[in-house]
């Protein structure tokens, strides 16, 4: 398994600003992902963070709004840009090792936009 | 289009009894299924999984059953313990991506 940490754990931001969330894994992993969990809802995949190349975004999510970086095999960032109250959510990163389907999750970042 | 559904948002079970959490899916291409447990203010924790070539997988108190013809899986926890109180998500995959259900909140009372 992998131990995943996220920073910040929570933040309150004003609309129109941007927030960058960091995700650190304690070992090298093949895949890293970013999810959003809106209140009372399921986890929705935002994108797959690809090491050394552009992230792969799911339908409904775009790079201009959620730019992602993954400079190496243990670290990734997600930026929530030009925030609005609708972006208030929990943002989670996850990692998968090898060919396993199992993903290990960070503790999440609780974002509130006012 | 909700490909993975958990129709029971909550379940309450007495300590020591069996908890059964259900999950339905629509995509016949899914070939791997997982259950995650989530406590408040924490990320989901992997619990147990099953490949589509099996119909049962057991790990201690946790057993997952898969009925491919019905596109249904269930998680059995026996005996249930107060520490099992959490939100349980089922997830399915046909590639390296996971599709999650909406979760079932399990409460185990003494």
mmCIF file of C-alpha atoms in Angstrom:
data_model
loop_
_atom_site.group_PDB
_atom_site.id
_atom_site.type_symbol
_atom_site.label_atom_id
_atom_site.label_comp_id
_atom_site.label_asym_id
_atom_site.label_seq_id
_atom_site.Cartn_x
_atom_site.Cartn_y
_atom_site.Cartn_z
ATOM 1 C CA UNK A 1 0.000 0.000 0.000
ATOM 2 C CA UNK A 2 0.965 3.670 -0.119
ATOM 3 C CA UNK A 3 0.610 6.481 2.390
ATOM 4 C CA UNK A 4 -0.711 9.678 0.844
ATOM 5 C CA UNK A 5 -0.720 13.142 2.343
ATOM 6 C CA UNK A 6 -2.485 16.261 1.110
ATOM 7 C CA UNK A 7 -1.997 19.925 1.837
ATOM 8 C CA UNK A 8 -3.939 21.938 2.834
ATOM 9 C CA UNK A 9 -6.431 19.826 4.732
ATOM 10 C CA UNK A 10 -9.023 22.582 4.418
ATOM 11 C CA UNK A 11 -9.339 26.135 3.217
ATOM 12 C CA UNK A 12 -11.879 28.896 2.863
ATOM 13 C CA UNK A 13 -11.363 30.979 -0.258
ATOM 14 C CA UNK A 14 -13.013 33.945 -1.899
ATOM 15 C CA UNK A 15 -14.642 33.586 -5.284
ATOM 16 C CA UNK A 16 -12.423 34.455 -8.202
ATOM 17 C CA UNK A 17 -9.244 33.259 -6.509
ATOM 18 C CA UNK A 18 -7.298 30.027 -7.093
ATOM 19 C CA UNK A 19 -6.080 27.310 -4.740
ATOM 20 C CA UNK A 20 -3.376 24.730 -5.334
ATOM 21 C CA UNK A 21 -3.648 21.405 -3.529
ATOM 22 C CA UNK A 22 -0.569 19.258 -3.073
ATOM 23 C CA UNK A 23 -0.479 15.468 -2.950
ATOM 24 C CA UNK A 24 2.575 13.541 -1.755
ATOM 25 C CA UNK A 25 2.972 9.757 -1.846
ATOM 26 C CA UNK A 26 5.515 7.951 0.307
ATOM 27 C CA UNK A 27 6.609 5.652 -2.532
ATOM 28 C CA UNK A 28 6.780 5.683 -6.300
ATOM 29 C CA UNK A 29 3.444 4.910 -7.896
ATOM 30 C CA UNK A 30 2.402 4.310 -11.456
ATOM 31 C CA UNK A 31 -0.909 6.173 -11.455
ATOM 32 C CA UNK A 32 -2.202 9.228 -9.612
ATOM 33 C CA UNK A 33 -5.740 10.545 -9.779
ATOM 34 C CA UNK A 34 -7.749 13.542 -8.597
ATOM 35 C CA UNK A 35 -11.355 13.228 -7.440
ATOM 36 C CA UNK A 36 -14.056 15.586 -6.233
ATOM 37 C CA UNK A 37 -16.724 14.701 -3.723
ATOM 38 C CA UNK A 38 -19.500 17.249 -3.541
ATOM 39 C CA UNK A 39 -21.730 17.285 -0.465
ATOM 40 C CA UNK A 40 -23.820 14.123 -0.224
ATOM 41 C CA UNK A 41 -22.514 12.803 -3.500
ATOM 42 C CA UNK A 42 -20.191 10.156 -4.785
ATOM 43 C CA UNK A 43 -16.529 10.506 -5.705
ATOM 44 C CA UNK A 44 -16.179 11.852 -9.229
ATOM 45 C CA UNK A 45 -12.939 11.465 -11.148
ATOM 46 C CA UNK A 46 -11.564 14.804 -12.357
ATOM 47 C CA UNK A 47 -8.454 13.597 -14.131
ATOM 48 C CA UNK A 48 -5.570 11.184 -14.259
ATOM 49 C CA UNK A 49 -2.274 12.898 -13.472
ATOM 50 C CA UNK A 50 0.354 11.690 -15.938
ATOM 51 C CA UNK A 51 4.014 11.928 -15.013
ATOM 52 C CA UNK A 52 5.845 14.231 -17.377
ATOM 53 C CA UNK A 53 2.894 14.935 -19.636
ATOM 54 C CA UNK A 54 -0.507 16.606 -19.638
ATOM 55 C CA UNK A 55 -3.216 15.180 -17.429
ATOM 56 C CA UNK A 56 -6.110 13.233 -18.917
ATOM 57 C CA UNK A 57 -9.392 14.909 -18.021
ATOM 58 C CA UNK A 58 -12.816 13.335 -17.662
ATOM 59 C CA UNK A 59 -15.890 14.671 -19.358
ATOM 60 C CA UNK A 60 -17.008 17.906 -17.752
ATOM 61 C CA UNK A 61 -13.579 18.889 -16.445
ATOM 62 C CA UNK A 62 -11.115 21.105 -18.340
ATOM 63 C CA UNK A 63 -7.477 21.999 -17.939
ATOM 64 C CA UNK A 64 -8.109 25.744 -17.695
ATOM 65 C CA UNK A 65 -10.282 25.230 -14.620
ATOM 66 C CA UNK A 66 -8.321 22.367 -13.013
ATOM 67 C CA UNK A 67 -4.692 22.496 -14.102
ATOM 68 C CA UNK A 68 -2.725 19.496 -12.823
ATOM 69 C CA UNK A 69 0.971 18.870 -12.558
ATOM 70 C CA UNK A 70 2.885 15.671 -11.869
ATOM 71 C CA UNK A 71 6.615 16.384 -12.010
ATOM 72 C CA UNK A 72 7.672 12.969 -10.650
ATOM 73 C CA UNK A 73 6.353 9.590 -9.496
ATOM 74 C CA UNK A 74 5.494 10.693 -5.958
ATOM 75 C CA UNK A 75 4.016 14.191 -6.223
ATOM 76 C CA UNK A 76 1.112 15.946 -7.912
ATOM 77 C CA UNK A 77 -0.768 19.222 -7.614
ATOM 78 C CA UNK A 78 -4.309 20.218 -8.531
ATOM 79 C CA UNK A 79 -5.251 23.870 -8.904
ATOM 80 C CA UNK A 80 -8.847 24.987 -8.675
ATOM 81 C CA UNK A 81 -8.911 28.192 -10.708
ATOM 82 C CA UNK A 82 -11.224 31.204 -10.661
ATOM 83 C CA UNK A 83 -13.273 29.616 -7.921
ATOM 84 C CA UNK A 84 -17.014 29.965 -7.437
ATOM 85 C CA UNK A 85 -19.213 28.663 -4.598
ATOM 86 C CA UNK A 86 -20.075 25.653 -6.797
ATOM 87 C CA UNK A 87 -16.457 24.514 -6.404
ATOM 88 C CA UNK A 88 -16.989 23.977 -2.681
ATOM 89 C CA UNK A 89 -16.204 20.315 -2.276
ATOM 90 C CA UNK A 90 -13.762 17.775 -0.931
ATOM 91 C CA UNK A 91 -10.869 17.171 -3.306
ATOM 92 C CA UNK A 92 -9.038 13.858 -3.000
ATOM 93 C CA UNK A 93 -5.961 12.479 -4.640
ATOM 94 C CA UNK A 94 -5.329 8.778 -5.006
ATOM 95 C CA UNK A 95 -2.556 6.524 -6.226
ATOM 96 C CA UNK A 96 -2.348 3.071 -7.716
ATOM 97 C CA UNK A 97 0.669 0.798 -7.834
ATOM 98 C CA UNK A 98 1.602 -1.509 -10.659
ATOM 99 C CA UNK A 99 -1.298 -3.051 -12.487
ATOM 100 C CA UNK A 100 -3.527 -3.156 -9.441
ATOM 101 C CA UNK A 101 -6.991 -1.665 -9.658
ATOM 102 C CA UNK A 102 -6.758 -0.773 -5.997
ATOM 103 C CA UNK A 103 -6.339 2.904 -5.344
ATOM 104 C CA UNK A 104 -5.137 4.432 -2.096
ATOM 105 C CA UNK A 105 -6.543 7.787 -1.096
ATOM 106 C CA UNK A 106 -5.258 10.841 0.655
ATOM 107 C CA UNK A 107 -7.267 12.399 3.497
ATOM 108 C CA UNK A 108 -8.813 15.005 1.225
ATOM 109 C CA UNK A 109 -8.892 18.789 1.090
ATOM 110 C CA UNK A 110 -12.135 20.420 2.165
ATOM 111 C CA UNK A 111 -12.613 23.582 0.132
ATOM 112 C CA UNK A 112 -15.227 26.224 0.891
ATOM 113 C CA UNK A 113 -15.668 29.105 -1.532
ATOM 114 C CA UNK A 114 -17.487 32.198 -0.281
ATOM 115 C CA UNK B 1 -25.961 8.143 -16.096
ATOM 116 C CA UNK B 2 -25.160 6.452 -12.802
ATOM 117 C CA UNK B 3 -23.290 3.294 -13.748
ATOM 118 C CA UNK B 4 -22.818 2.178 -10.144
ATOM 119 C CA UNK B 5 -25.713 2.502 -7.738
ATOM 120 C CA UNK B 6 -26.129 2.041 -4.026
ATOM 121 C CA UNK B 7 -29.832 2.380 -3.477
ATOM 122 C CA UNK B 8 -29.745 2.381 0.308
ATOM 123 C CA UNK B 9 -28.319 5.648 1.621
ATOM 124 C CA UNK B 10 -28.226 4.317 5.170
ATOM 125 C CA UNK B 11 -28.329 1.107 7.171
ATOM 126 C CA UNK B 12 -28.586 0.542 10.907
ATOM 127 C CA UNK B 13 -27.509 -2.778 12.427
ATOM 128 C CA UNK B 14 -27.115 -4.060 15.936
ATOM 129 C CA UNK B 15 -23.641 -5.011 17.116
ATOM 130 C CA UNK B 16 -22.910 -8.693 16.527
ATOM 131 C CA UNK B 17 -25.442 -9.044 13.712
ATOM 132 C CA UNK B 18 -24.727 -9.189 9.993
ATOM 133 C CA UNK B 19 -24.522 -6.038 7.870
ATOM 134 C CA UNK B 20 -25.342 -6.424 4.188
ATOM 135 C CA UNK B 21 -24.563 -3.566 1.845
ATOM 136 C CA UNK B 22 -25.734 -3.761 -1.734
ATOM 137 C CA UNK B 23 -24.514 -2.344 -5.010
ATOM 138 C CA UNK B 24 -25.857 -2.569 -8.561
ATOM 139 C CA UNK B 25 -24.111 -1.730 -11.802
ATOM 140 C CA UNK B 26 -25.160 -1.314 -15.395
ATOM 141 C CA UNK B 27 -21.967 -1.680 -17.426
ATOM 142 C CA UNK B 28 -21.294 -5.313 -18.332
ATOM 143 C CA UNK B 29 -17.708 -4.376 -19.219
ATOM 144 C CA UNK B 30 -16.790 -3.862 -15.565
ATOM 145 C CA UNK B 31 -14.357 -6.619 -14.591
ATOM 146 C CA UNK B 32 -13.218 -5.612 -11.129
ATOM 147 C CA UNK B 33 -15.155 -4.432 -8.111
ATOM 148 C CA UNK B 34 -14.016 -2.867 -4.868
ATOM 149 C CA UNK B 35 -15.436 -1.730 -1.557
ATOM 150 C CA UNK B 36 -14.103 1.268 0.322
ATOM 151 C CA UNK B 37 -14.854 2.497 3.810
ATOM 152 C CA UNK B 38 -14.801 6.184 4.666
ATOM 153 C CA UNK B 39 -14.741 7.815 8.075
ATOM 154 C CA UNK B 40 -15.523 11.540 8.442
ATOM 155 C CA UNK B 41 -12.605 13.828 7.584
ATOM 156 C CA UNK B 42 -10.593 10.930 6.148
ATOM 157 C CA UNK B 43 -10.052 9.591 2.676
ATOM 158 C CA UNK B 44 -11.653 6.315 1.582
ATOM 159 C CA UNK B 45 -9.823 3.199 2.758
ATOM 160 C CA UNK B 46 -9.682 0.116 0.561
ATOM 161 C CA UNK B 47 -11.533 -2.786 2.165
ATOM 162 C CA UNK B 48 -11.948 -5.727 -0.189
ATOM 163 C CA UNK B 49 -12.207 -6.456 -3.896
ATOM 164 C CA UNK B 50 -13.372 -9.112 -6.303
ATOM 165 C CA UNK B 51 -12.580 -9.974 -9.876
ATOM 166 C CA UNK B 52 -15.400 -10.717 -12.289
ATOM 167 C CA UNK B 53 -14.105 -14.269 -12.704
ATOM 168 C CA UNK B 54 -15.048 -14.997 -9.095
ATOM 169 C CA UNK B 55 -18.347 -14.921 -7.278
ATOM 170 C CA UNK B 56 -17.059 -14.638 -3.730
ATOM 171 C CA UNK B 57 -14.078 -13.233 -1.892
ATOM 172 C CA UNK B 58 -13.590 -13.365 1.844
ATOM 173 C CA UNK B 59 -11.267 -11.496 4.174
ATOM 174 C CA UNK B 60 -11.868 -11.970 7.865
ATOM 175 C CA UNK B 61 -15.240 -10.512 8.794
ATOM 176 C CA UNK B 62 -15.769 -9.132 5.291
ATOM 177 C CA UNK B 63 -17.122 -11.082 2.343
ATOM 178 C CA UNK B 64 -18.025 -9.728 -1.067
ATOM 179 C CA UNK B 65 -20.425 -11.600 -3.335
ATOM 180 C CA UNK B 66 -20.749 -10.967 -7.048
ATOM 181 C CA UNK B 67 -23.760 -11.956 -9.165
ATOM 182 C CA UNK B 68 -22.765 -11.097 -12.719
ATOM 183 C CA UNK B 69 -26.058 -12.121 -14.290
ATOM 184 C CA UNK B 70 -27.899 -9.727 -12.005
ATOM 185 C CA UNK B 71 -25.121 -7.106 -12.154
ATOM 186 C CA UNK B 72 -25.190 -7.012 -8.387
ATOM 187 C CA UNK B 73 -22.625 -7.210 -5.642
ATOM 188 C CA UNK B 74 -22.940 -7.169 -1.903
ATOM 189 C CA UNK B 75 -20.669 -6.747 1.075
ATOM 190 C CA UNK B 76 -21.352 -8.820 4.177
ATOM 191 C CA UNK B 77 -19.855 -7.847 7.495
ATOM 192 C CA UNK B 78 -20.225 -10.398 10.257
ATOM 193 C CA UNK B 79 -20.205 -9.884 13.120
ATOM 194 C CA UNK B 80 -20.738 -6.139 12.874
ATOM 195 C CA UNK B 81 -18.839 -3.956 15.312
ATOM 196 C CA UNK B 82 -19.351 -0.321 16.366
ATOM 197 C CA UNK B 83 -16.044 0.555 14.684
ATOM 198 C CA UNK B 84 -17.573 -0.494 11.368
ATOM 199 C CA UNK B 85 -19.814 2.592 11.477
ATOM 200 C CA UNK B 86 -18.786 4.553 8.391
ATOM 201 C CA UNK B 87 -19.834 5.302 4.832
ATOM 202 C CA UNK B 88 -19.214 2.395 2.448
ATOM 203 C CA UNK B 89 -18.642 2.966 -1.254
ATOM 204 C CA UNK B 90 -18.635 0.312 -3.906
ATOM 205 C CA UNK B 91 -16.586 0.963 -7.025
ATOM 206 C CA UNK B 92 -16.221 -0.738 -10.376
ATOM 207 C CA UNK B 93 -13.597 -0.681 -13.083
ATOM 208 C CA UNK B 94 -13.145 -1.733 -16.680
ATOM 209 C CA UNK B 95 -9.812 0.050 -17.097
ATOM 210 C CA UNK B 96 -7.582 1.768 -14.571
ATOM 211 C CA UNK B 97 -10.370 4.174 -13.611
ATOM 212 C CA UNK B 98 -12.812 3.596 -10.780
ATOM 213 C CA UNK B 99 -16.506 4.469 -10.936
ATOM 214 C CA UNK B 100 -17.960 4.953 -7.475
ATOM 215 C CA UNK B 101 -21.441 4.485 -6.113
ATOM 216 C CA UNK B 102 -23.077 7.123 -3.941
ATOM 217 C CA UNK B 103 -22.321 5.351 -0.674
ATOM 218 C CA UNK B 104 -24.246 3.743 2.171
ATOM 219 C CA UNK B 105 -23.900 5.051 5.693
ATOM 220 C CA UNK B 106 -23.682 2.109 8.098
ATOM 221 C CA UNK B 107 -24.387 2.619 11.756
ATOM 222 C CA UNK B 108 -23.702 -0.228 14.153
ATOM 223 C CA UNK B 109 -25.349 0.294 17.521
ATOM 224 C CA UNK B 110 -24.714 -1.603 20.777
#
